[in-house]
Coordinates of N, CA and C and ligand atoms in Angstrom, one line a residue:
X1 N 3.3 -25.2 19.4 CA 5.2 -24.3 18.5 C 5.0 -25.4 17.7
X2 N 5.1 -24.8 16.1 CA 4.9 -25.5 15.1 C 6.2 -25.7 15.0
X3 N 6.9 -26.1 14.1 CA 8.5 -26.1 13.2 C 8.8 -24.7 12.5
X4 N 9.8 -24.5 12.1 CA 10.2 -23.4 11.5 C 10.5 -23.5 10.4
X5 N 10.2 -22.8 9.4 CA 10.8 -23.2 7.9 C 11.1 -22.7 7.2
X6 N 11.5 -22.6 5.8 CA 11.9 -21.6 4.7 C 11.1 -20.7 4.6
X7 N 11.1 -19.3 3.6 CA 10.0 -19.3 2.8 C 10.0 -18.8 1.9
X8 N 8.8 -18.8 1.1 CA 9.0 -19.7 -0.2 C 7.9 -18.7 -1.0
X9 N 8.5 -19.0 -2.8 CA 7.3 -17.9 -3.2 C 6.1 -18.5 -3.3
X10 N 5.0 -17.6 -3.1 CA 3.5 -17.5 -3.2 C 3.3 -18.0 -5.0
X11 N 2.6 -18.6 -5.1 CA 2.0 -18.7 -6.4 C 1.3 -17.3 -6.7
X12 N 1.2 -17.1 -7.9 CA 0.1 -15.5 -8.9 C -0.7 -16.0 -8.2
X13 N -2.1 -15.3 -8.2 CA -3.6 -15.6 -7.7 C -4.1 -16.1 -9.0
X14 N -3.4 -15.3 -10.2 CA -3.8 -15.0 -12.1 C -2.6 -15.7 -12.8
X15 N -3.2 -15.8 -13.7 CA -2.0 -16.5 -15.4 C -0.9 -14.8 -15.4
X16 N -0.2 -15.4 -15.7 CA 1.1 -14.5 -15.8 C 0.8 -13.2 -16.5
X17 N -0.4 -13.4 -17.7 CA -0.7 -13.0 -19.1 C -2.2 -11.7 -18.6
X18 N -2.9 -11.9 -17.1 CA -4.0 -11.4 -17.3 C -4.1 -10.5 -16.5
X19 N -2.9 -10.0 -16.8 CA -2.7 -8.6 -15.9 C -2.5 -7.5 -17.5
X20 N -2.7 -8.2 -18.6 CA -2.2 -7.6 -19.6 C -3.6 -6.6 -19.4
X21 N -3.2 -5.1 -20.4 CA -2.3 -4.6 -20.8 C -1.1 -4.0 -20.1
X22 N -1.9 -3.6 -19.0 CA -1.5 -3.1 -17.9 C -0.1 -3.6 -17.2
X23 N -0.3 -4.7 -16.8 CA 1.4 -5.7 -16.7 C 1.4 -7.0 -17.6
X24 N 2.8 -6.7 -18.6 CA 2.7 -7.1 -19.6 C 3.2 -8.8 -19.1
X25 N 2.9 -9.9 -19.7 CA 3.3 -10.9 -19.4 C 4.6 -11.1 -19.3
X26 N 5.8 -10.4 -20.2 CA 7.1 -10.8 -19.8 C 7.2 -10.0 -18.3
X27 N 6.8 -9.0 -18.1 CA 7.2 -8.1 -17.4 C 6.9 -8.6 -15.9
X28 N 5.7 -8.9 -15.9 CA 5.0 -9.9 -14.6 C 5.7 -11.2 -14.2
X29 N 5.8 -12.4 -15.3 CA 7.3 -13.1 -14.9 C 8.6 -13.2 -14.4
X30 N 9.3 -12.3 -15.3 CA 10.5 -11.6 -14.3 C 9.7 -10.7 -13.5
X31 N 9.5 -10.1 -12.8 CA 9.3 -9.7 -11.9 C 9.0 -10.4 -10.2
X32 N 8.0 -11.5 -10.7 CA 7.7 -12.6 -9.8 C 9.0 -13.7 -9.5
X33 N 9.3 -14.5 -10.3 CA 10.0 -15.2 -10.7 C 11.7 -15.0 -10.4
X34 N 11.9 -13.6 -11.3 CA 13.3 -13.6 -11.0 C 13.3 -12.0 -9.5
X35 N 12.9 -11.2 -9.7 CA 12.9 -10.4 -8.6 C 12.3 -10.4 -7.2
X36 N 11.3 -11.2 -7.0 CA 10.6 -11.8 -5.8 C 11.3 -12.9 -5.5
X37 N 11.6 -13.9 -6.4 CA 12.8 -15.1 -5.6 C 13.5 -15.0 -4.8
X38 N 14.3 -13.7 -5.5 CA 15.8 -13.3 -5.3 C 15.4 -12.7 -3.6
X39 N 14.0 -12.0 -3.1 CA 14.2 -11.9 -1.8 C 14.0 -12.6 -1.3
X40 N 13.2 -14.1 -1.6 CA 13.1 -14.8 -0.8 C 14.7 -16.1 -0.6
X41 N 15.0 -16.0 -1.4 CA 16.3 -17.1 -1.3 C 16.8 -15.8 -1.0
X42 N 17.6 -14.4 -0.7 CA 18.2 -13.8 -0.4 C 17.7 -14.1 1.7
X43 N 16.7 -13.9 2.1 CA 15.9 -14.1 3.4 C 16.6 -15.5 3.9
X44 N 16.1 -16.3 3.2 CA 16.3 -17.7 3.6 C 18.1 -17.6 4.0
X45 N 18.8 -17.5 2.8 CA 20.4 -17.5 3.0 C 20.6 -16.8 4.0
X46 N 20.2 -15.7 5.2 CA 20.5 -15.5 5.9 C 20.0 -16.9 6.9
X47 N 19.2 -16.9 7.1 CA 18.5 -17.6 8.2 C 19.2 -18.8 8.1
X48 N 19.6 -19.0 7.1 CA 20.9 -20.4 7.0 C 22.1 -20.1 7.4
X49 N 22.4 -18.8 7.7 CA 23.9 -18.1 8.4 C 23.8 -18.3 9.5
X50 N 22.4 -17.7 9.8 CA 22.4 -17.3 11.3 C 22.5 -18.7 11.8
X51 N 21.6 -20.3 11.5 CA 21.3 -21.2 12.1 C 23.0 -21.8 12.5
X52 N 23.9 -22.1 11.2 CA 24.9 -22.0 11.2 C 25.8 -21.3 12.1
X53 N 26.1 -20.2 12.4 CA 26.8 -19.4 13.8 C 26.2 -20.1 15.0
X54 N 24.9 -20.2 14.7 CA 24.4 -19.8 16.3 C 25.4 -21.8 15.9
X55 N 25.2 -22.8 15.9 CA 25.1 -24.0 15.7 C 27.2 -23.9 16.4
X56 N 27.2 -23.6 15.2 CA 29.2 -23.1 15.8 C 29.5 -22.5 16.9
X57 N 28.4 -21.7 17.4 CA 29.3 -21.0 18.1 C 29.6 -19.6 17.4
X58 N 29.9 -19.0 16.4 CA 30.5 -18.7 15.7 C 29.8 -16.9 15.6
X59 N 31.1 -15.8 16.1 CA 30.5 -14.3 16.0 C 30.0 -14.0 14.0
X60 N 29.2 -13.2 14.1 CA 28.6 -12.6 12.5 C 28.5 -11.1 13.0
X61 N 28.6 -10.3 12.2 CA 27.9 -9.3 11.7 C 27.0 -9.0 12.4
X62 N 26.3 -8.6 13.3 CA 24.5 -8.3 13.9 C 23.8 -7.2 13.1
X63 N 25.3 -5.7 13.1 CA 23.8 -5.1 12.3 C 23.9 -5.6 11.2
X64 N 24.8 -5.7 10.4 CA 24.7 -6.2 9.0 C 23.6 -7.0 8.4
X65 N 23.7 -7.3 9.4 CA 23.1 -9.2 9.2 C 21.7 -8.7 9.6
X66 N 21.7 -7.7 10.8 CA 19.8 -7.8 10.4 C 19.2 -6.6 9.7
X67 N 20.3 -5.7 9.0 CA 19.8 -4.8 8.1 C 19.1 -5.6 7.1
X68 N 20.3 -7.1 6.7 CA 20.6 -7.3 5.2 C 19.0 -8.0 5.7
X69 N 18.4 -8.7 6.1 CA 17.6 -9.6 6.8 C 16.1 -9.1 6.2
X70 N 16.5 -7.6 7.1 CA 15.0 -6.7 7.1 C 14.8 -6.2 6.1
X71 N 15.4 -6.1 4.9 CA 15.5 -6.1 3.4 C 14.9 -6.9 2.9
X72 N 15.4 -8.4 2.8 CA 15.0 -9.3 2.2 C 13.5 -10.3 2.4
X73 N 13.2 -9.8 3.8 CA 12.3 -10.1 4.5 C 11.3 -8.9 4.1
X74 N 11.5 -7.8 3.7 CA 10.3 -6.8 3.6 C 9.8 -7.0 2.4
X75 N 11.2 -7.2 1.3 CA 11.2 -7.1 0.1 C 9.9 -8.6 -0.3
X76 N 9.8 -9.6 0.5 CA 9.1 -11.1 0.1 C 7.8 -10.6 0.3
X77 N 7.9 -9.9 1.7 CA 5.7 -9.9 2.5 C 5.5 -9.0 1.5
X78 N 6.2 -7.6 0.7 CA 5.5 -6.4 0.3 C 4.7 -7.5 -1.0
X79 N 5.8 -7.9 -1.8 CA 5.6 -8.6 -3.2 C 4.2 -9.1 -3.3
X80 N 4.2 -10.0 -1.7 CA 3.4 -10.9 -1.7 C 2.0 -10.5 -1.7
X81 N 2.1 -9.1 -0.6 CA 0.8 -8.1 -0.8 C 0.4 -7.9 -1.8
X82 N 1.7 -7.3 -2.5 CA 1.6 -6.4 -4.4 C 0.5 -7.3 -5.3
X83 N 0.7 -8.7 -5.3 CA 0.3 -9.8 -6.2 C -1.2 -10.0 -5.6
X84 N -1.2 -9.8 -4.8 CA -2.8 -10.3 -3.6 C -3.8 -9.2 -4.0
X85 N -3.0 -8.1 -3.9 CA -3.9 -7.0 -4.0 C -4.1 -6.9 -5.3
X86 N -3.9 -7.3 -6.7 CA -4.2 -7.2 -7.7 C -4.9 -8.1 -8.6
X87 N -5.8 -7.9 -9.2 CA -6.9 -8.9 -10.3 C -6.7 -8.7 -11.9
X88 N -7.2 -9.6 -12.3 CA -6.8 -9.5 -13.7 C -7.8 -8.3 -14.2
X89 N -7.2 -8.3 -15.2 CA -7.9 -7.0 -15.9 C -8.9 -7.5 -16.3
X90 N -9.6 -6.5 -16.4 CA -11.3 -6.5 -16.8 C -12.3 -6.9 -15.0
X91 N -11.6 -7.4 -14.2 CA -12.1 -7.1 -12.8 C -11.9 -6.7 -11.6
X92 N -10.8 -6.1 -12.1 CA -10.4 -5.0 -10.9 C -10.8 -3.5 -11.0
X93 N -9.9 -2.6 -10.5 CA -10.6 -0.7 -11.3 C -11.4 -0.9 -9.9
X94 N -11.7 0.4 -10.7 CA -13.3 1.1 -10.3 C -12.7 1.5 -8.7
X95 N -14.0 1.6 -7.7 CA -13.7 2.4 -6.4 C -14.3 1.1 -5.8
X96 N -13.3 1.1 -4.4 CA -13.7 0.5 -2.8 C -15.2 0.6 -2.6
X97 N -15.8 0.2 -2.3 CA -17.4 -0.6 -1.3 C -17.3 -0.3 0.3
X98 N -18.3 -0.2 1.0 CA -18.1 -1.3 1.6 C -17.4 -0.6 2.7
X99 N -17.1 -1.6 3.9 CA -15.9 -0.9 5.3 C -15.1 0.5 4.6
X100 N -14.1 -0.2 3.4 CA -12.9 0.8 2.7 C -13.7 1.8 1.7
X101 N -14.4 1.8 1.0 CA -14.8 2.5 1.2 C -15.4 3.3 1.8
X102 N -16.2 3.9 3.0 CA -15.8 4.6 3.9 C -15.4 5.1 4.3
X103 N -14.2 4.1 4.7 CA -13.2 4.7 5.6 C -12.4 5.3 4.7
X104 N -12.7 5.7 3.8 CA -11.4 6.2 2.8 C -12.1 8.0 2.5
X105 N -13.2 8.0 2.0 CA -14.0 8.7 2.1 C -14.2 9.5 3.7
X106 N -14.0 8.8 4.6 CA -13.9 9.8 5.7 C -13.0 10.1 6.3
X107 N -12.1 10.0 5.8 CA -10.5 10.1 6.2 C -9.8 10.9 5.1
X108 N -10.0 10.9 3.4 CA -9.5 11.9 2.5 C -10.3 12.9 1.9
X109 N -11.9 12.3 2.6 CA -13.2 13.5 2.1 C -13.5 13.3 0.7
X110 N -12.4 11.7 -0.3 CA -13.1 11.5 -1.4 C -12.2 10.7 -2.0
X111 N -12.9 9.7 -2.4 CA -11.8 8.7 -3.2 C -10.9 9.5 -4.1
X112 N -11.4 10.1 -4.8 CA -10.7 10.8 -5.9 C -9.7 11.5 -5.1
X113 N -9.7 11.8 -4.1 CA -8.5 12.4 -3.0 C -7.7 11.8 -2.3
X114 N -8.2 10.6 -2.2 CA -6.7 9.2 -1.6 C -6.6 9.4 -2.9
X115 N -6.8 9.2 -3.7 CA -6.0 8.4 -5.1 C -5.1 9.4 -5.5
X116 N -4.9 11.0 -5.8 CA -4.6 11.7 -5.7 C -3.6 11.5 -5.0
X117 N -3.5 11.6 -3.2 CA -2.4 11.2 -2.6 C -1.3 10.2 -2.6
X118 N -2.6 8.8 -2.8 CA -1.6 7.7 -2.4 C -0.5 7.8 -4.2
X119 N -1.8 8.4 -5.5 CA -0.4 8.4 -6.9 C 1.3 9.1 -6.7
X120 N 0.5 10.2 -6.2 CA 1.7 11.3 -5.2 C 2.8 10.9 -4.8
X121 N 2.1 10.1 -3.6 CA 2.9 9.3 -3.0 C 3.9 8.3 -3.3
X122 N 3.5 7.6 -4.2 CA 3.9 6.5 -4.8 C 4.8 7.1 -6.2
X123 N 4.6 8.1 -7.2 CA 5.7 8.6 -8.4 C 6.6 9.7 -7.3
X124 N 6.0 9.8 -6.1 CA 8.0 10.9 -5.4 C 8.2 9.6 -4.4
X125 N 8.4 8.7 -4.3 CA 8.9 7.9 -3.9 C 10.5 8.5 -4.6
X126 N 11.4 8.6 -3.4 CA 12.8 8.6 -3.5 C 14.1 7.1 -3.8
X127 N 14.4 7.5 -5.3 CA 14.9 5.9 -6.0 C 13.7 4.6 -5.3
X128 N 14.0 3.6 -4.7 CA 13.2 2.6 -4.7 C 12.5 2.1 -4.3
X129 N 11.0 1.9 -4.3 CA 10.4 1.9 -3.0 C 8.9 1.2 -2.9
X130 N 7.9 2.2 -2.7 CA 6.6 1.5 -2.7 C 5.8 2.7 -2.1
X131 N 4.5 2.4 -2.1 CA 3.8 3.4 -1.6 C 2.8 2.7 -0.6
X132 N 2.2 2.6 0.2 CA 1.2 1.5 1.2 C -0.2 2.2 1.2
X133 N -1.0 1.5 1.4 CA -2.4 2.4 2.4 C -2.4 1.4 3.3
X134 N -2.1 2.0 4.9 CA -2.4 1.2 6.3 C -2.9 1.5 6.6
X135 N -3.1 0.9 7.8 CA -4.6 1.5 9.1 C -3.8 1.2 10.2
X136 N -4.1 2.2 11.1 CA -3.8 2.6 12.3 C -4.9 1.8 13.1
X137 N -4.9 0.7 14.4 CA -5.9 0.7 15.0 C -5.8 2.1 16.6
X138 N -4.6 2.7 16.7 CA -5.3 3.5 18.3 C -5.8 4.6 17.2
X139 N -5.6 4.5 15.8 CA -7.0 6.4 15.7 C -7.8 5.7 15.0
X140 N -7.9 4.4 14.3 CA -8.6 4.2 13.4 C -9.0 4.8 12.5
X141 N -7.5 5.0 11.9 CA -7.2 5.8 10.8 C -6.5 5.3 9.6
X142 N -7.0 5.2 8.4 CA -6.1 5.0 7.1 C -5.0 6.3 7.0
X143 N -4.1 5.7 7.0 CA -2.5 6.1 6.8 C -1.5 6.0 5.2
X144 N -1.4 6.3 4.7 CA -0.4 6.2 3.4 C 0.7 6.3 4.2
X145 N 1.6 5.0 3.4 CA 3.1 5.4 3.7 C 4.2 5.2 2.5
X146 N 5.2 5.9 2.6 CA 5.9 5.9 1.5 C 7.2 4.9 1.8
X147 N 7.3 4.0 1.2 CA 8.0 2.5 2.2 C 9.2 3.4 1.3
X148 N 10.7 3.4 1.5 CA 12.0 3.5 1.0 C 12.4 1.9 0.5
X149 N 13.1 1.9 -0.5 CA 13.8 0.5 -0.3 C 12.1 -0.8 0.2
X150 N 13.2 -1.4 0.6 CA 11.4 -2.2 1.3 C 11.2 -2.2 2.2
X151 N 12.1 -1.2 3.7 CA 11.5 -1.3 4.9 C 12.0 -0.2 5.2
X152 N 11.9 0.9 4.4 CA 12.5 2.4 5.4 C 11.2 2.9 5.7
X153 N 10.8 3.7 6.2 CA 9.7 4.7 6.5 C 8.5 4.0 7.1
X154 N 8.8 2.7 7.1 CA 7.1 1.2 8.1 C 6.9 2.4 9.5
X155 N 5.8 2.1 9.6 CA 5.5 2.2 10.6 C 5.0 1.1 11.4
X156 N 5.9 1.0 12.6 CA 5.4 -0.9 12.8 C 3.8 -0.8 13.4
X157 N 3.7 -2.3 13.5 CA 2.3 -2.2 14.1 C 1.1 -1.9 13.0
X158 N 1.7 -0.5 12.3 CA 0.2 -1.0 11.2 C -0.3 -1.7 10.2
X159 N -1.3 -2.4 9.7 CA -1.5 -3.3 9.3 C -1.6 -2.9 7.5
X160 N -1.2 -3.5 6.8 CA -1.0 -2.9 5.6 C -2.2 -3.3 4.5
X161 N -2.6 -2.6 4.0 CA -4.2 -3.2 3.1 C -3.4 -2.8 1.9
X162 N -2.8 -2.2 1.7 CA -2.7 -2.3 -0.2 C -1.3 -1.4 -0.6
X163 N -0.9 -2.4 -1.7 CA 0.9 -1.4 -1.6 C 0.8 -1.6 -3.7
X164 N 1.8 -0.6 -3.7 CA 2.2 -1.0 -5.5 C 3.7 -0.6 -5.1
X165 N 4.8 -1.2 -5.8 CA 6.1 -1.6 -6.1 C 6.5 -0.8 -7.8
X166 N 6.9 0.8 -7.0 CA 7.4 1.0 -7.6 C 9.0 1.4 -7.9
X167 N 9.6 0.3 -7.0 CA 11.0 0.0 -7.9 C 10.5 -0.4 -9.7
X168 N 12.1 0.4 -10.1 CA 11.8 0.4 -11.6 C 12.1 -0.9 -12.1
X169 N 12.0 -2.1 -11.6 CA 12.0 -3.4 -12.2 C 10.2 -3.9 -11.7
X170 N 9.7 -3.3 -11.9 CA 8.2 -3.1 -11.5 C 7.7 -3.0 -13.2
X171 N 8.4 -1.5 -13.5 CA 7.2 -1.8 -14.7 C 9.0 -0.4 -16.0
X172 N 10.0 -1.3 -15.8 CA 10.7 -0.7 -16.8 C 10.5 -1.6 -18.4
X173 N 9.7 -2.9 -18.1 CA 10.0 -3.4 -19.9 C 8.5 -2.4 -20.5
X174 N 7.3 -2.3 -20.1 CA 6.3 -1.9 -20.0 C 6.3 -0.3 -20.5
X175 N 6.7 0.5 -19.5 CA 6.9 1.7 -19.5 C 8.4 3.1 -19.2
X176 N 9.5 1.8 -19.8 CA 10.4 2.5 -19.0 C 10.6 3.3 -18.1
X177 N 10.7 4.5 -18.2 CA 11.2 5.3 -16.9 C 10.1 6.2 -16.4
X178 N 8.9 5.7 -17.1 CA 7.8 6.2 -16.9 C 6.4 6.6 -15.6
X179 N 7.7 5.9 -14.3 CA 6.8 5.8 -13.0 C 5.4 6.4 -13.4
X180 N 5.0 7.5 -13.6 CA 3.6 7.3 -13.3 C 2.4 7.3 -14.5
X181 N 3.1 6.7 -15.7 CA 2.3 6.0 -16.5 C 1.6 4.5 -15.4
X182 N 2.7 3.9 -15.1 CA 2.5 2.6 -14.1 C 1.7 3.2 -13.2
X183 N 2.2 3.9 -12.4 CA 0.9 4.4 -11.6 C -0.6 4.4 -12.2
X184 N -0.4 5.1 -12.9 CA -2.1 4.9 -13.8 C -2.1 3.9 -14.1
X185 N -1.8 3.5 -14.7 CA -2.2 1.5 -15.1 C -2.9 0.7 -13.8
X186 N -2.1 1.1 -12.8 CA -2.3 0.3 -11.5 C -3.9 0.2 -11.2
X187 N -4.4 1.5 -11.3 CA -5.7 1.7 -10.6 C -6.6 0.8 -11.6
X188 N -6.2 0.0 -12.5 CA -7.1 -0.6 -13.3 C -7.3 -1.9 -12.9
X189 N -6.4 -2.3 -12.2 CA -6.0 -3.6 -11.8 C -6.1 -3.9 -10.5
X190 N -6.6 -2.7 -9.3 CA -6.7 -2.8 -8.0 C -7.9 -4.2 -7.4
X191 N -7.5 -4.7 -6.8 CA -8.4 -6.1 -6.3 C -9.0 -5.1 -5.2
X192 N -9.8 -4.6 -5.2 CA -10.7 -3.7 -4.1 C -11.4 -4.8 -2.8
X193 N -11.6 -6.0 -3.3 CA -12.6 -7.0 -2.6 C -11.7 -7.0 -1.7
X194 N -10.6 -7.4 -1.7 CA -9.1 -8.2 -1.2 C -8.9 -7.3 -0.4
X195 N -8.7 -5.9 -0.8 CA -8.3 -4.7 0.5 C -9.7 -4.5 0.8
X196 N -10.5 -4.1 0.9 CA -12.0 -4.2 2.0 C -11.3 -5.5 3.3
X197 N -11.5 -6.9 1.9 CA -11.2 -8.3 3.7 C -10.1 -7.5 4.6
X198 N -8.9 -6.9 3.8 CA -7.8 -7.5 5.0 C -8.2 -6.2 5.9
X199 N -9.0 -4.9 5.2 CA -9.2 -3.9 6.3 C -10.4 -4.7 7.5
X200 N -11.2 -5.6 7.1 CA -12.4 -5.6 7.7 C -11.3 -6.9 9.0
X201 N -10.8 -7.6 8.3 CA -9.9 -9.0 9.6 C -9.7 -8.3 10.6
X202 N -9.2 -6.8 10.2 CA -9.0 -5.9 11.6 C -9.5 -6.1 12.6
X203 N -11.0 -5.8 12.4 CA -12.0 -5.7 13.2 C -12.2 -7.1 14.1
X204 N -12.2 -7.9 13.6 CA -12.5 -9.1 13.5 C -11.8 -9.7 15.0
Ligands
MN1 MN1 9.3 -5.5 -6.7

């Protein structure tokens, strides 16, 4: 058994200016260093509270605490997936090939149809949330999730292959209230190699 540790903010696999013009340096820096960091800190603070309560034999509000913990851990894990499924401008976008390309064509009929459904899932999230492409091992089908906040509507055990953050904090500096413009821009910087690798890992 390995030693328990805290959550940590992952480094971005590219520079803060490398997603421009689709995501500005200012927007990405704020999103990563302030918003993502807040979920890491939030999750760690709750875990520390749990440790303390257990050591002291003290009671705590289990329902409220677990709800809050799910929110912060969900936020941390989804942001970590998001950074990794983006690629520097000029190096991402286009169409997926390989196992993923085939899987999407089989399920949705065409890549364009998938892109349309995923974009609609992203633009229509009520309030703050995410669209995620996931994969169900029981049916061998890719399925789109529309996640509210960081943890609502999640299918337990589905592997998440790709996400887009459509909280306003993800795009307001660049696109103001125009979420659809941000979703359009996202397609230019998707790292399909990474998304395909996540799918292929399922079958190994
Ligand atoms: Mn975010």
